[in-house]
Structures are given as C-alpha cells and as structure tokens.
Amino acid sequence: MYSLIKHLCSAYLVERWGAMALPALLTHLLPLRRLFVLGIGFFTLCFLMTSLGGQFSTRRLGDSPFTIRTEVMGGPESRGVLRKMSDLLELMVKRMDALARLENGSELHRAGGDLHLPADRMPPGAGLMERIQAIAQNVSDIAVKVDQILRHSLLLHSKVSEGGRDQCEAPSDPKFPDCSGKVEWMRARWTSDPCYAFFGVDGTECSFLIYLSEVEWFCPPLPWRNQTAAQRASKPLPKVQAVFRSNLSHLLDLMGSGKESLIFMKKRTKRLTAQWVLAAQRLAQKLGATWRDQKQILVHIGFLTEESGDVFSPRVLKGGPLGEMVQWADILAALYVLGHGLRVTVSLKELQSNLGVPPGRGSCPLTIPLPFDLIYTDYHGLQQMKQHMGLSFKKYRCRIRVIDTFGTEPAYNHEEYATLHGYRTNWGYWNLNPKQFMTMFPHTPDNSFMGFVSEELNETEKQLIKGGKASNMAVVYGKEASIWKLQGKEKFLGILNKYMEIHGTVYYESQRPPEVPAFVKNHGLLPQPEFQQLLRKAKLFIGFGFPYEGPAPLEAIANGCIFLQSRFSPPHSSLNHEFFRGKPTSREVDPYLPYEYTCEGMLERIHAYIQHQDFCTAPDPAPQGAHALQSPFVLAPNATHLEWAQNASLTPGAWPPVNSLRAWLAVPGRACTDTCLDHGLICEPSFFPFLNSQDAFLKLQVPCDSTESEMNHLYPAFAQPGQECYLQKEPLLFSCAGSNTKYRRLCPCRDFRKGQVALCQGCL
C-alpha cells in the first residue's frame, strides 16, 4: 500500500505537474468546489509520503513499513524535509488566498443583486480559506510532532548505545531458559509481523530484550529499566457486588442489530422478560444476603461473525436452525439479570478492539491486561481468539467458556492423546479443562451443563391449554423441507393421519414443498408466538429422528404435548452416522430432565458456575501415581463403596465440596456416568484427583499386583486378568465417559439437587 501511494503521488505530481505541482494543481481543482477539500487532503498525504519516501528507502527488501529503524529516521535530512514542507504550506496558503478572493468576486457577480442565498448555497470562498488554513495547521502540527519523535528516538538510541553492549546481551538465567533462543528468533524474524515494531522493536538487541521481558515473558526484567508502571498495572481492581437487574432494555441495546439472528434473539428476550424478572426475585430470596462478585464478561458469538460465514442469519426466516440462537439469547439474559458487566461482540473487528489486539498478524500478546474476568464464546470464536491473541491466548484461556452444543469429551479434548488414539476431530484438541465446555443438554458430567429456557406457564394458562386441546391434532417437528425426505415417513404419517389431523410448519416461498404429503396442513414458517399457540392446541409433537435435539421438544412438553421421537437401532453416534462424525463425542442420544430448563434453574446454575468455577487458580490436579498422599476415604459399612471420612479435612476452595464424594468400582465395560446413575448419583470428574492413588484401590479391597501411571481416558481403573491397577498420568484426561470390557473403572460420584443435576446439594 505504501509503495502504491508513493508511486501514484510521484508519477502524478512530479511527472505531470512539475516542481510547482501542488499549487498549480490547486488552481485547476478550484472550480471543482465539491472535490476541493478531498483533493487537498489526498495530495497533502501524497506530498508527505513522497517527501519522506527517501527516508524509507534504506529499509531492507521485504521489511514492513511499520518496521523502520529509528536511527534511519533520525537524520538531519528528515528535519530538512519538514522545513520544505512548512515552506510549501505557507506558499500554498498565500496562493489560495489570492485565488479565493478572485473566486468570491466572480461568484458574487454571477449572483447579481440577490444577496439572500441559503446557507448551503453560499459562495465557496466564504469558508474555503478557513478550511485550507485548518488543514495546513494540522499538517504543520503533525510535522512538529514528527520532529519531536525523531529527536526523542535519536536521544533514546544514543543512550542505549552509551549504556554499553553488556546491558543488551541475553542473560544466562536458569529461570528463563528460553531467553537466548527467543532473542535468536527475534534477530531473524522480527520483521515477520508489524506487531513487533508496534511494541518498539527496531532491530537492536536492546529492543529485543525489552520486548521479551516486558511484553512477553521469556527473559528476565532488565535492571536498568523502570518497572514501576508494570507493577502498577498488575494491581487487581477492588471487588464489586453483583445486583440483580429487572430492566432488560439496556441488554437489548448491547445485543446490537442489523442481523436477522440478532433480531430473533432480541424478540425472544423481550418475550421472556417477565419470566426472567420473576426468576431473579426467587433466586434472590433463596440466596439471601450471600455476596456475589460482579464479573466483567465478554460474550463473543463467533458463528455470527462474517469471518466465520454466518450461515445462520440468512436462514432465520427460511426455517433454518434456531436452537443456538435460543441458547445464546438465554445466556445473555441470564448473565445480565445476574448483574454482571457485559460486552457483546458479533464481528472480528469488535473482538479485536475489546481485547486490545495490536496491529499485525496475531504474533504478539495483547496491548493491555485482559479487561474481562470471563469470556463466553463458541468454537468459531475460540479459533478467532487463538489467531489474534498471540501468547495471551495461552495466558488467559482459563477464563474462556465455550458454548458447545454437542459437548467435548476429554479423550477428544487432549491434543496429543486424541492424535495418538484416533480421537482427533475438527472441533476438539484444545487442551482446556473439560468443564470449560458448556453444553445445551446434560450429555456428560465431564462438561458443564449450560442449557436454555423453556417458556413456563402459570396455573391459569395450564388450565386453558388443557381445555383448549384439539382431540385429534398433531404437529410435526421440522421446518426445513429436507427433514421430510426421510425414507418411510409417508407410511408412518399415513397411519397417524387415520387418527389425527397432522400439521406442519415447513418453510416455502411460492409453492408447497413436494416433500410434505398432501394430507398435512402446512402453515409455513410461523413466528415464535404463533408456533407456541399451535403447540397449545396440539396433543402430539412428532419427530422423524432428526433434528436429534433442540428447544422445540421441550417447548412442546411445556405446552402439554406428548413428544414422540423416532428411535434408532443401533443408536446414532459419531461411530456409525455421518451427522455426528467429526463431533468431539462418542455419546448416543439419551433422554434428559426438562425441569432444569426454567429461567430460575438456568439463573441458579450460571450463578453457581460464575461464583465457584475457577480454572485459573485451581490446585494441582492430580497426585502422581503411587507416590500420592493417602486418600481421605473410609470403606462404607456395607463394604460396597468409599465415603469421605468424617475426620478428614476439606480441601479449601474445592467445588463441588468434597464431602459429597462417593467412590464406586464399576463392573467391566461400564462407564462411570452409568455406574453413578445406577446408584442414584452423578459422576463428578473434579473428584478424580482424590481417587487417583493406590490407597483408594486398597481401601476398596482391590488386589493390585502392580500399579502403573499412564495416559488413558479410562484411568484410574483395575484391569482383569492380570490384577493390574492403572492411575491417570494426565489430569486433562479424567473422564466420566468411556468404557472397555477389560477395565473396572474407579468412579467418583456425588449427590445432586432435585431437578438440577449440574449442582450438588451443597453447591449453591
């Protein structure tokens, strides 16, 4: 871009117009009054760049314009250019003053005796000189500032040179073993990204060390550098109490506009406002005077950005999937009602601005400490942050929460393990704590269950619905015509049609979709309130097996319908069906509890996550193998499982509280998820570290002939035959999911609140 502008300006000004290019050109441009100010700005830019072009010419081939060495810019010829610039500006003003007076006179002459001209039709000379002088003054001010910067650069460079090379050599410090290697890398590659020059790197050894010690953290702080500013910046802000909100109008402004998806989300939030407010009042009574920290939260909806394709927005009005937008609308409402500071972004540019991403290609850390306690995003947003946050992504990824529709099991999340054992997919391998993935349904306890809201009915509405049900009406689940292509569905619907009137809500533009049988009464795509009214009249909600899951079935149940879904044998999963292939999970579709999908249930759940989940300062996850401390368990009186000993101390900060832990040894081929459910409990992966010791097996009276620590998502486990006990070597692989007939898994279980499987009885 720099070269293009420079060549355009040089060719056009010098070759065509000669030495007096700018003043002569202004004379020709003056009659074109509407283009004049734009012309002044453009050709002033041209002059600046062509005049200073010589100062850039000594750069190495391939260097970015942002990576100019300060010593090149600081010569006396630069200040000579500035003086020439000042002289030319003065000449330009004088020349234009005379031209403007001539132009004013001719305009007044043409206007005749009519001096009552409207303001927007006044002769251009009246304000022309003021504009020219303002432009000239701005450029002159810039010239002065440039001169000051050049002088400062020269002074700084001379001080660094005087300091001696011994101050700018990579130190040999065992605490910073990568320092010298990083300095070598900077010598060879510092021009590869303009962000390095943005942070002051100019090719000198000192600039490398300053950057690597103050912007990144590979080298120790230089003793001759002022560290006061850095120490002051790291001071934490005082805590503020979160207060429940009842007015959601500001949230609607935060959500933005311009996309059909956002319009849909805002309409949903408006419709549910009364339910959110009532739920907040109930939760406030339940929590009493409990202090709640207010968090600063960034919500970046990556799948709605143009950079990710935003395939959802254009399909909102054409029967496209709405489940993700329903969930995001409810997440935003819950966070806002709970009283947290909220920022919402749906574009890459907004994301970069809010994070403080430096200009360049994403190699450098953020320009400021991350101003958010938590970031809620999706897989698309996660990828965008990794590309643009540099080393800051690794530093701050513990603050990220990933809204993940299908869930990500630990075996798919751990990059090395997934690659070696065939679990690698397009969506996994992020090496996050599995609890950072937040799902639409409670698929596996390895992830955090986020959920969404199903609209609630009061008693009066329930009675009206019961009385208003049509005796023989059914509604089909599926708004896109492609869903109706299921082989054999006409026979199924034909039988059903003998007993019930069948209704559909399939999108179409001009003519009825041929996939929909003639006996189905198709209403076309309905707005959400009208769809709710249709469900309130129906008795049956019919699924063809796909979509596998979504908000609509729960809404149907809430409106008094029976949901009839096709059952697959064998159940569909990533192992046998194309739709699930590539998803970071091997689960099969199971039933779920609908009670949790209320505004109060979702508020309660998110409140507990925000106040208690901490993946940044959590204690060391796993004891290493047989050398771990003794487990604080006792064998239950019936000798079937382990319990937390009453005299054992509780781990400070552990959540869920460890005294709710119960440990069972699964039968061969049984996953911990199922083993805990068999006993009316929920598997709790955060308790695995307490069981990951030889002592836990001994107390369960398991005979271990040998004990090994390895990476395997099924460990800790007991292998038969061989009487071998295996402990988990990699904390990120602790997993409730997964089974093998070779192993009896050691499973950590806990109790749960009625209707809220995500929380233990003492978790709130």
mmCIF file of N, CA, C and O in Angstrom, residues 412-442:
data_model
loop_
_atom_site.group_PDB
_atom_site.id
_atom_site.type_symbol
_atom_site.label_atom_id
_atom_site.label_comp_id
_atom_site.label_asym_id
_atom_site.label_seq_id
_atom_site.Cartn_x
_atom_site.Cartn_y
_atom_site.Cartn_z
ATOM 1 N N TYR A 412 -11.245 -36.446 23.386
ATOM 2 C CA TYR A 412 -11.186 -35.631 22.175
ATOM 3 C C TYR A 412 -10.543 -34.274 22.442
ATOM 4 O O TYR A 412 -10.082 -33.614 21.521
ATOM 5 N N ASN A 413 -10.528 -33.864 23.678
ATOM 6 C CA ASN A 413 -10.029 -32.537 24.054
ATOM 7 C C ASN A 413 -8.506 -32.494 24.148
ATOM 8 O O ASN A 413 -7.890 -31.472 23.836
ATOM 9 N N HIS A 414 -7.881 -33.577 24.586
ATOM 10 C CA HIS A 414 -6.426 -33.618 24.792
ATOM 11 C C HIS A 414 -5.742 -33.864 23.454
ATOM 12 O O HIS A 414 -5.869 -34.937 22.841
ATOM 13 N N GLU A 415 -4.985 -32.869 22.963
ATOM 14 C CA GLU A 415 -4.466 -32.916 21.596
ATOM 15 C C GLU A 415 -3.566 -34.124 21.349
ATOM 16 O O GLU A 415 -3.746 -34.864 20.379
ATOM 17 N N GLU A 416 -2.586 -34.342 22.196
ATOM 18 C CA GLU A 416 -1.642 -35.445 21.980
ATOM 19 C C GLU A 416 -2.347 -36.794 22.035
ATOM 20 O O GLU A 416 -2.164 -37.658 21.173
ATOM 21 N N TYR A 417 -3.191 -36.956 23.038
ATOM 22 C CA TYR A 417 -3.888 -38.233 23.218
ATOM 23 C C TYR A 417 -4.861 -38.491 22.065
ATOM 24 O O TYR A 417 -4.947 -39.607 21.541
ATOM 25 N N ALA A 418 -5.592 -37.438 21.660
ATOM 26 C CA ALA A 418 -6.549 -37.585 20.562
ATOM 27 C C ALA A 418 -5.842 -37.972 19.270
ATOM 28 O O ALA A 418 -6.339 -38.799 18.489
ATOM 29 N N THR A 419 -4.683 -37.395 19.037
ATOM 30 C CA THR A 419 -3.930 -37.682 17.815
ATOM 31 C C THR A 419 -3.397 -39.115 17.817
ATOM 32 O O THR A 419 -3.457 -39.818 16.802
ATOM 33 N N LEU A 420 -2.893 -39.569 18.956
ATOM 34 C CA LEU A 420 -2.290 -40.905 19.038
ATOM 35 C C LEU A 420 -3.321 -42.029 19.016
ATOM 36 O O LEU A 420 -3.031 -43.136 18.551
ATOM 37 N N HIS A 421 -4.540 -41.737 19.507
ATOM 38 C CA HIS A 421 -5.511 -42.815 19.694
ATOM 39 C C HIS A 421 -6.752 -42.690 18.807
ATOM 40 O O HIS A 421 -7.772 -43.335 19.060
ATOM 41 N N GLY A 422 -6.673 -41.835 17.781
ATOM 42 C CA GLY A 422 -7.762 -41.781 16.809
ATOM 43 C C GLY A 422 -8.979 -40.996 17.238
ATOM 44 O O GLY A 422 -10.070 -41.190 16.692
ATOM 45 N N TYR A 423 -8.835 -40.073 18.202
ATOM 46 C CA TYR A 423 -9.964 -39.248 18.637
ATOM 47 C C TYR A 423 -9.907 -37.832 18.073
ATOM 48 O O TYR A 423 -10.730 -36.990 18.418
ATOM 49 N N ARG A 424 -8.952 -37.572 17.203
ATOM 50 C CA ARG A 424 -8.782 -36.216 16.686
ATOM 51 C C ARG A 424 -9.920 -35.872 15.732
ATOM 52 O O ARG A 424 -10.244 -36.631 14.821
ATOM 53 N N THR A 425 -10.557 -34.702 15.929
ATOM 54 C CA THR A 425 -11.627 -34.216 15.062
ATOM 55 C C THR A 425 -11.372 -32.748 14.743
ATOM 56 O O THR A 425 -10.437 -32.128 15.266
ATOM 57 N N ASN A 426 -12.225 -32.176 13.911
ATOM 58 C CA ASN A 426 -12.079 -30.762 13.568
ATOM 59 C C ASN A 426 -12.434 -29.844 14.731
ATOM 60 O O ASN A 426 -12.127 -28.656 14.695
ATOM 61 N N TRP A 427 -13.097 -30.361 15.750
ATOM 62 C CA TRP A 427 -13.617 -29.498 16.811
ATOM 63 C C TRP A 427 -12.930 -29.691 18.151
ATOM 64 O O TRP A 427 -13.142 -28.913 19.069
ATOM 65 N N GLY A 428 -12.148 -30.717 18.319
ATOM 66 C CA GLY A 428 -11.561 -30.987 19.635
ATOM 67 C C GLY A 428 -10.157 -30.434 19.794
ATOM 68 O O GLY A 428 -9.806 -29.391 19.275
ATOM 69 N N TYR A 429 -9.347 -31.137 20.564
ATOM 70 C CA TYR A 429 -7.901 -30.937 20.791
ATOM 71 C C TYR A 429 -7.520 -29.536 21.274
ATOM 72 O O TYR A 429 -6.477 -29.031 20.919
ATOM 73 N N TRP A 430 -8.307 -28.911 22.146
ATOM 74 C CA TRP A 430 -7.974 -27.568 22.646
ATOM 75 C C TRP A 430 -7.241 -27.595 23.982
ATOM 76 O O TRP A 430 -6.789 -26.566 24.462
ATOM 77 N N ASN A 431 -7.155 -28.749 24.617
ATOM 78 C CA ASN A 431 -6.439 -28.876 25.902
ATOM 79 C C ASN A 431 -6.992 -27.944 26.975
ATOM 80 O O ASN A 431 -6.242 -27.438 27.818
ATOM 81 N N LEU A 432 -8.277 -27.695 26.946
ATOM 82 C CA LEU A 432 -8.922 -26.930 28.006
ATOM 83 C C LEU A 432 -9.350 -27.885 29.114
ATOM 84 O O LEU A 432 -9.369 -29.112 28.935
ATOM 85 N N ASN A 433 -9.701 -27.341 30.261
ATOM 86 C CA ASN A 433 -10.371 -28.161 31.259
ATOM 87 C C ASN A 433 -11.735 -28.541 30.682
ATOM 88 O O ASN A 433 -12.476 -27.664 30.238
ATOM 89 N N PRO A 434 -12.081 -29.825 30.628
ATOM 90 C CA PRO A 434 -13.354 -30.212 30.003
ATOM 91 C C PRO A 434 -14.565 -29.484 30.564
ATOM 92 O O PRO A 434 -15.573 -29.328 29.863
ATOM 93 N N LYS A 435 -14.483 -29.027 31.805
ATOM 94 C CA LYS A 435 -15.598 -28.287 32.390
ATOM 95 C C LYS A 435 -15.777 -26.905 31.760
ATOM 96 O O LYS A 435 -16.791 -26.245 31.976
ATOM 97 N N GLN A 436 -14.790 -26.445 30.989
ATOM 98 C CA GLN A 436 -14.926 -25.160 30.300
ATOM 99 C C GLN A 436 -15.861 -25.249 29.101
ATOM 100 O O GLN A 436 -16.282 -24.218 28.578
ATOM 101 N N PHE A 437 -16.170 -26.468 28.662
ATOM 102 C CA PHE A 437 -17.144 -26.653 27.590
ATOM 103 C C PHE A 437 -18.537 -26.724 28.207
ATOM 104 O O PHE A 437 -18.776 -27.528 29.109
ATOM 105 N N MET A 438 -19.454 -25.900 27.700
ATOM 106 C CA MET A 438 -20.783 -25.786 28.290
ATOM 107 C C MET A 438 -21.828 -26.186 27.251
ATOM 108 O O MET A 438 -21.911 -25.597 26.179
ATOM 109 N N THR A 439 -22.637 -27.187 27.587
ATOM 110 C CA THR A 439 -23.473 -27.857 26.608
ATOM 111 C C THR A 439 -24.929 -27.399 26.654
ATOM 112 O O THR A 439 -25.388 -26.810 27.633
ATOM 113 N N MET A 440 -25.658 -27.725 25.571
ATOM 114 C CA MET A 440 -27.081 -27.407 25.505
ATOM 115 C C MET A 440 -27.902 -28.375 26.356
ATOM 116 O O MET A 440 -28.907 -27.996 26.951
ATOM 117 N N PHE A 441 -27.471 -29.621 26.415
ATOM 118 C CA PHE A 441 -28.119 -30.646 27.223
ATOM 119 C C PHE A 441 -27.070 -31.302 28.121
ATOM 120 O O PHE A 441 -25.881 -31.273 27.806
ATOM 121 N N PRO A 442 -27.492 -31.912 29.235
ATOM 122 C CA PRO A 442 -26.514 -32.543 30.148
ATOM 123 C C PRO A 442 -26.029 -33.884 29.614
ATOM 124 O O PRO A 442 -26.310 -34.940 30.161
#
